[in-house]
Amino acid sequence: MSQVVQDAASIAGGRSQARPVRPEEAARGKLDYVQVADWGDGDRSKLGDLRLVSLTPQYEGVASGSGAPGAAASASPGPGASGGGGASGGGAAPQPFHMQLAHQLKLAEWSFREARYVQYLADSLEVHSALEDALRQAATFAVAATADAAAGAGADPAAAAAAAAASPPATAAAAAARPAAAAGPPPAHLALLHLAPGRLGLERSAALRADLSALRATSGSLAAGAAPGTAATAGAGAAAGEAAAAAAGGAPPKGAAARRRDDVYDCTAGPMARSYAHVLRRLGRVASGGESEQERQDGALRLLAHAAVLHLTGQAAAVRCGAAAADRLGLLQRRAAATYHQYPDGVRDPRVTLAAALDAAGAALAPAGPTARQVVFDELAGAMQKTGLLMAALAHRD
């Protein structure tokens, strides 16, 4: 409470642009892109004192107690919830942000038929495979550039390359303090090293392939634990259709239902996913083989924005979709939920791992200055739009 009073006094005196957090605003969920002039001394407790250069509102959830259905209902109190909170219906705590996001997206109305979910996985696989390919290309260039710089300075190129791949600078001070001979690749490529496949540990292409294989292997199995309207019921319906056709004297060829099931699991990525994958692979080629240093730098910066958004979305909206699919398609019983929980041993909490990697990437990018940060910032909105389109396969009512 004393901190709130201090903040209010600071604002009243005109010494800060920050204001106290309003619980009703924090409860409803909000996402803004902000750009600051600089990060000061890096003290997170002083974030409210940073000078904003720009602010772009991106998402704002429904306010608890605003009359929107389900905005503050049926939620158990979480840490820090106030017993007399702002909801009017008996003091119910506001829903967590991810539950409000599901309400805003109306996930309860989305189609999680197996065919649509398989298409969603196929689209996601196409895009994540392309992202990993692009990041590998950029990382290979970064390591090679480090080796070249070391050789030019008379150092051991192999050792320098190994050091760059294993331990890129994790703080702005470390990035700025690197000797010129060891500088090697530009900051954008050093930032990408923190997200490189094999280092980050959050790559999803292998898990997506495993889930697609598991769904195929358990398709049509009534013992799979799938909910009504899923693959099990679809398989039973197809069998019933064949029986009815046979009784009418027009039995379909033997195995027609099996062939229809194979068609579901042999689907390829849709046009939007293929288009996005093309963009990512092109950025990887530009970042590693552009004709000029500036072209390579811009390609790496734009790729950094897409990598960040894809991984952030994977830990938020994609996990929420996965939870809904698990309920309706029996993913856990069918061992088809690797995308949402299978990570290397070194990744205890993927959200913590991702936050640390993005912080380190930002620190590595710091020496490039505000112009480089602006390139990343400008790419974020397009990256979010393209990533959001991956859910188009599920956003249907049927």
XYZ file of C-alpha atoms in Angstrom:
398
model
C 0.000 0.000 0.000
C 2.852 2.386 0.834
C 4.287 1.797 -2.643
C 0.950 2.729 -4.230
C 0.879 5.942 -2.192
C 4.436 6.743 -3.274
C 3.543 6.115 -6.918
C 0.485 8.339 -6.649
C 2.513 11.108 -5.030
C 5.159 10.791 -7.724
C 2.555 11.163 -10.466
C 0.889 14.105 -8.725
C 4.265 15.834 -8.576
C 4.806 15.284 -12.279
C 7.994 13.260 -11.744
C 6.879 10.187 -13.658
C 4.586 9.121 -16.479
C 3.753 5.910 -14.631
C 0.653 5.398 -12.538
C -0.402 2.768 -10.003
C -1.716 -0.512 -11.346
C -5.500 -0.661 -11.322
C -6.586 -4.175 -10.285
C -9.674 -4.116 -12.520
C -7.479 -3.339 -15.554
C -4.847 -5.895 -14.650
C -7.551 -8.547 -14.159
C -9.086 -8.205 -17.591
C -5.840 -8.721 -19.488
C -4.139 -6.297 -21.823
C -1.302 -6.484 -24.326
C 0.493 -3.420 -25.668
C 3.699 -3.026 -27.645
C 5.780 -0.249 -26.133
C 9.136 1.133 -27.141
C 11.306 2.982 -24.646
C 14.131 5.442 -25.168
C 16.520 3.251 -23.146
C 16.408 0.641 -20.396
C 18.159 2.751 -17.768
C 20.173 0.682 -15.303
C 18.135 -2.470 -15.939
C 16.360 -2.429 -12.567
C 12.946 -4.038 -13.176
C 11.438 -2.149 -10.234
C 11.976 1.086 -12.180
C 10.152 0.033 -15.343
C 7.416 2.560 -14.656
C 9.930 5.400 -14.861
C 11.136 4.614 -18.385
C 10.375 7.177 -21.075
C 8.085 5.819 -23.801
C 8.902 6.455 -27.446
C 5.789 4.742 -28.831
C 2.852 2.632 -27.665
C 0.726 0.368 -29.847
C -2.358 -1.233 -28.192
C -2.732 -4.807 -29.426
C -5.272 -6.638 -27.227
C -7.577 -5.717 -24.365
C -9.736 -8.292 -22.612
C -13.207 -7.830 -21.217
C -13.371 -6.003 -17.896
C -14.453 -8.026 -14.910
C -17.830 -6.904 -13.699
C -18.541 -5.148 -17.010
C -21.487 -7.344 -17.828
C -19.671 -9.502 -20.376
C -20.746 -13.125 -19.939
C -18.219 -15.280 -18.166
C -15.743 -12.453 -17.649
C -15.472 -12.961 -13.905
C -17.416 -16.136 -13.269
C -16.425 -19.632 -12.153
C -12.827 -18.795 -11.359
C -11.065 -19.989 -8.253
C -9.174 -17.295 -6.332
C -5.529 -17.199 -7.291
C -2.471 -15.821 -5.508
C -2.985 -12.189 -4.655
C -6.747 -12.268 -5.307
C -8.675 -9.928 -3.093
C -11.745 -11.242 -1.318
C -13.566 -7.993 -2.019
C -12.442 -7.715 -5.653
C -14.150 -5.577 -8.243
C -16.643 -8.191 -9.504
C -20.186 -7.520 -8.456
C -21.475 -11.079 -8.214
C -20.553 -12.049 -4.669
C -16.870 -11.113 -4.880
C -15.855 -13.775 -7.420
C -12.212 -13.463 -8.447
C -11.539 -12.472 -12.075
C -10.545 -15.249 -14.426
C -6.864 -15.752 -15.293
C -5.717 -14.092 -18.500
C -5.478 -17.348 -20.484
C -9.078 -18.208 -19.587
C -10.220 -14.748 -20.642
C -8.282 -15.164 -23.883
C -10.140 -18.413 -24.521
C -13.409 -16.577 -23.873
C -12.446 -13.737 -26.211
C -11.500 -16.197 -28.957
C -14.701 -18.173 -28.238
C -12.757 -21.443 -28.187
C -15.825 -23.244 -26.871
C -17.436 -22.675 -30.279
C -14.428 -23.737 -32.337
C -14.364 -27.007 -34.214
C -12.021 -29.597 -32.790
C -13.053 -32.363 -35.158
C -10.081 -34.615 -35.704
C -9.726 -33.670 -39.357
C -9.526 -29.973 -38.517
C -7.103 -30.560 -35.648
C -4.847 -32.650 -37.884
C -4.861 -29.796 -40.405
C -3.892 -27.394 -37.609
C -0.969 -29.643 -36.649
C 0.125 -29.979 -40.280
C 0.064 -26.195 -40.704
C 2.005 -25.705 -37.474
C 4.561 -28.324 -38.496
C 5.174 -26.574 -41.814
C 5.791 -23.223 -40.126
C 7.879 -24.480 -37.206
C 10.049 -26.591 -39.506
C 10.662 -23.509 -41.646
C 11.494 -21.423 -38.577
C 14.004 -23.993 -37.361
C 15.614 -24.219 -40.808
C 15.906 -20.431 -40.990
C 17.384 -20.153 -37.507
C 19.933 -22.876 -38.286
C 21.028 -20.979 -41.387
C 21.440 -17.751 -39.440
C 23.267 -19.519 -36.613
C 25.635 -21.213 -39.066
C 26.482 -17.815 -40.546
C 27.047 -16.338 -37.071
C 29.414 -19.118 -36.045
C 31.318 -18.921 -39.347
C 31.647 -15.138 -39.042
C 33.027 -15.546 -35.537
C 35.609 -18.041 -36.792
C 36.617 -15.704 -39.639
C 37.031 -12.778 -37.252
C 39.144 -14.890 -34.918
C 41.354 -16.091 -37.767
C 41.889 -12.503 -38.902
C 42.971 -11.576 -35.390
C 45.374 -14.511 -35.119
C 43.184 -16.441 -32.671
C 41.993 -20.041 -32.897
C 38.950 -19.893 -35.238
C 37.562 -23.260 -34.126
C 37.668 -22.293 -30.462
C 36.100 -18.904 -31.164
C 33.300 -20.469 -33.194
C 32.585 -23.051 -30.507
C 32.509 -20.359 -27.838
C 30.091 -18.223 -29.853
C 27.726 -21.129 -30.434
C 27.841 -22.331 -26.838
C 27.771 -19.001 -25.025
C 26.677 -15.889 -26.915
C 26.622 -12.720 -24.764
C 23.715 -12.851 -22.319
C 23.805 -9.247 -21.090
C 24.108 -5.875 -22.748
C 27.308 -5.199 -20.823
C 28.845 -8.469 -22.000
C 27.862 -7.753 -25.597
C 29.329 -4.251 -25.488
C 32.517 -5.466 -23.826
C 33.390 -8.034 -26.483
C 36.780 -7.229 -28.038
C 36.705 -6.163 -31.676
C 38.639 -9.232 -32.750
C 36.014 -11.461 -31.164
C 33.054 -9.460 -32.411
C 32.488 -11.627 -35.464
C 28.827 -11.491 -36.521
C 26.683 -8.395 -35.981
C 24.453 -8.149 -32.887
C 21.327 -9.352 -34.713
C 22.947 -12.700 -35.486
C 24.299 -12.998 -31.952
C 20.756 -12.427 -30.696
C 19.463 -15.220 -32.934
C 22.023 -17.630 -31.460
C 20.004 -17.585 -28.218
C 17.005 -18.975 -30.136
C 18.952 -21.431 -32.281
C 17.572 -25.000 -32.446
C 19.430 -27.240 -30.044
C 20.295 -24.342 -27.770
C 16.839 -23.023 -26.906
C 15.173 -26.408 -26.417
C 11.668 -25.220 -27.347
C 11.651 -26.446 -30.957
C 8.305 -28.036 -31.789
C 8.673 -29.727 -35.181
C 9.672 -33.143 -33.784
C 6.838 -33.084 -31.229
C 4.323 -32.073 -33.908
C 5.425 -34.999 -36.098
C 5.109 -37.353 -33.135
C 1.573 -36.147 -32.406
C 0.504 -36.572 -36.026
C 1.876 -40.131 -36.010
C 0.123 -40.921 -32.720
C -3.213 -39.625 -34.005
C -2.910 -41.752 -37.128
C -1.994 -44.835 -35.094
C -5.027 -44.447 -32.819
C -7.543 -43.224 -35.394
C -10.961 -44.860 -35.208
C -10.142 -46.648 -31.958
C -13.106 -46.593 -29.574
C -10.674 -47.374 -26.769
C -8.699 -44.215 -27.418
C -10.811 -42.239 -24.986
C -11.914 -39.680 -27.537
C -14.968 -37.571 -26.850
C -18.157 -37.712 -28.939
C -17.769 -36.167 -32.372
C -14.085 -37.098 -32.600
C -12.152 -39.685 -34.562
C -13.698 -42.588 -32.666
C -17.240 -41.511 -33.444
C -16.255 -40.563 -36.958
C -14.863 -44.054 -37.494
C -17.997 -45.655 -36.078
C -20.173 -43.435 -38.275
C -18.242 -44.416 -41.364
C -18.664 -48.092 -40.498
C -22.402 -47.584 -39.987
C -22.608 -45.830 -43.335
C -20.944 -48.773 -45.054
C -23.389 -51.181 -43.380
C -26.384 -49.113 -44.497
C -25.078 -48.938 -48.038
C -24.540 -52.690 -48.070
C -28.128 -53.282 -46.894
C -29.367 -51.116 -49.766
C -27.449 -53.219 -52.237
C -24.756 -50.642 -52.882
C -21.924 -51.634 -50.568
C -18.823 -49.500 -50.996
C -15.523 -51.196 -51.772
C -13.922 -52.908 -48.816
C -11.721 -50.550 -46.828
C -13.352 -47.335 -48.043
C -13.590 -46.026 -44.471
C -9.918 -46.805 -43.907
C -9.014 -44.907 -47.056
C -11.049 -41.932 -45.880
C -9.199 -41.995 -42.565
C -5.868 -42.114 -44.419
C -6.912 -39.040 -46.391
C -7.378 -37.168 -43.106
C -3.858 -37.964 -41.886
C -2.144 -37.489 -45.248
C -3.185 -33.831 -45.443
C -0.556 -31.272 -46.352
C -0.111 -27.781 -44.987
C -2.620 -25.241 -46.220
C -1.772 -22.264 -48.441
C -1.448 -19.754 -45.584
C 0.979 -21.984 -43.687
C 3.017 -22.651 -46.833
C 3.152 -18.939 -47.573
C 4.359 -18.149 -44.056
C 6.940 -20.929 -44.226
C 8.216 -19.405 -47.478
C 8.626 -16.032 -45.730
C 10.590 -17.594 -42.871
C 12.907 -19.598 -45.110
C 13.547 -16.523 -47.244
C 14.483 -14.544 -44.130
C 16.889 -17.320 -43.166
C 18.523 -17.167 -46.595
C 18.786 -13.378 -46.459
C 20.182 -13.408 -42.909
C 22.888 -15.883 -43.893
C 23.588 -14.981 -47.520
C 22.368 -11.471 -48.248
C 24.411 -9.458 -50.710
C 25.312 -6.754 -48.199
C 25.896 -6.528 -44.472
C 22.821 -4.311 -44.116
C 20.638 -6.802 -45.973
C 21.839 -9.665 -43.778
C 21.312 -7.564 -40.659
C 17.743 -6.632 -41.618
C 16.939 -10.251 -42.453
C 18.225 -11.395 -39.065
C 16.276 -8.694 -37.226
C 13.029 -9.566 -38.975
C 13.627 -13.275 -38.341
C 14.177 -12.490 -34.666
C 10.716 -10.892 -34.480
C 9.032 -13.922 -36.062
C 10.908 -16.382 -33.843
C 9.900 -14.479 -30.714
C 6.229 -14.264 -31.704
C 5.978 -17.913 -32.765
C 7.481 -19.131 -29.499
C 5.404 -16.738 -27.389
C 2.232 -17.830 -29.172
C 3.252 -21.446 -28.697
C 3.396 -20.949 -24.934
C 0.073 -19.079 -24.763
C -2.728 -19.471 -27.302
C -1.399 -22.742 -28.736
C -1.289 -24.356 -25.297
C -4.872 -23.207 -24.676
C -5.950 -24.775 -27.971
C -4.078 -27.920 -26.995
C -5.982 -28.138 -23.714
C -9.294 -27.917 -25.572
C -8.168 -30.531 -28.090
C -7.006 -32.835 -25.296
C -10.481 -32.756 -23.754
C -12.322 -33.403 -26.999
C -9.964 -35.796 -28.769
C -8.451 -37.710 -25.864
C -4.910 -36.607 -26.724
C -3.367 -37.717 -23.434
C -4.838 -41.218 -23.632
C -3.662 -41.467 -27.229
C -0.177 -40.165 -26.387
C -0.694 -37.335 -28.875
C 0.046 -34.288 -26.707
C 3.835 -34.084 -27.034
C 3.560 -30.633 -28.622
C 2.397 -29.175 -25.313
C 4.555 -30.903 -22.718
C 7.516 -32.736 -24.228
C 10.780 -30.809 -23.786
C 14.452 -31.704 -23.225
C 15.586 -32.443 -19.680
C 17.199 -29.016 -19.364
C 13.855 -27.254 -19.868
C 11.955 -27.410 -16.585
C 9.541 -24.591 -17.376
C 9.353 -23.608 -21.061
C 7.977 -20.173 -20.219
C 10.933 -19.398 -17.958
C 13.333 -20.744 -20.584
C 11.764 -18.585 -23.277
C 11.795 -15.454 -21.116
C 15.493 -15.931 -20.346
C 16.325 -16.499 -24.018
C 14.429 -13.407 -25.150
C 16.077 -11.296 -22.442
C 19.493 -12.538 -23.563
C 18.654 -11.905 -27.226
C 17.615 -8.359 -26.369
C 20.858 -7.814 -24.483
C 22.905 -9.114 -27.411
C 21.036 -6.733 -29.706
C 21.666 -3.693 -27.497
C 24.931 -2.565 -29.183
C 23.077 -2.260 -32.505
C 21.169 0.735 -31.164
C 17.604 2.003 -31.637
C 17.538 1.584 -35.418
C 17.897 -2.190 -35.124
C 15.264 -2.355 -32.391
C 12.887 -0.414 -34.621
C 13.234 -3.022 -37.392
C 12.221 -5.749 -34.927
C 9.383 -3.630 -33.562
C 8.019 -2.892 -37.032
C 7.961 -6.602 -37.890
C 6.048 -7.715 -34.788
C 2.539 -6.827 -35.946
C 2.918 -8.762 -39.204
C 4.431 -11.703 -37.338
C 1.464 -11.821 -34.966
C -1.004 -11.690 -37.825
C 0.693 -14.531 -39.706
C 1.040 -16.627 -36.561
C -2.619 -16.078 -35.675
C -3.660 -17.443 -39.064
C -2.282 -20.849 -38.026
C -5.438 -21.269 -35.944
C -7.704 -20.741 -38.945
C -8.175 -24.503 -39.356
C -9.862 -24.658 -35.933
C -11.834 -21.405 -36.052
C -15.003 -22.976 -37.470
C -18.382 -23.983 -36.117
C -19.370 -27.455 -37.233
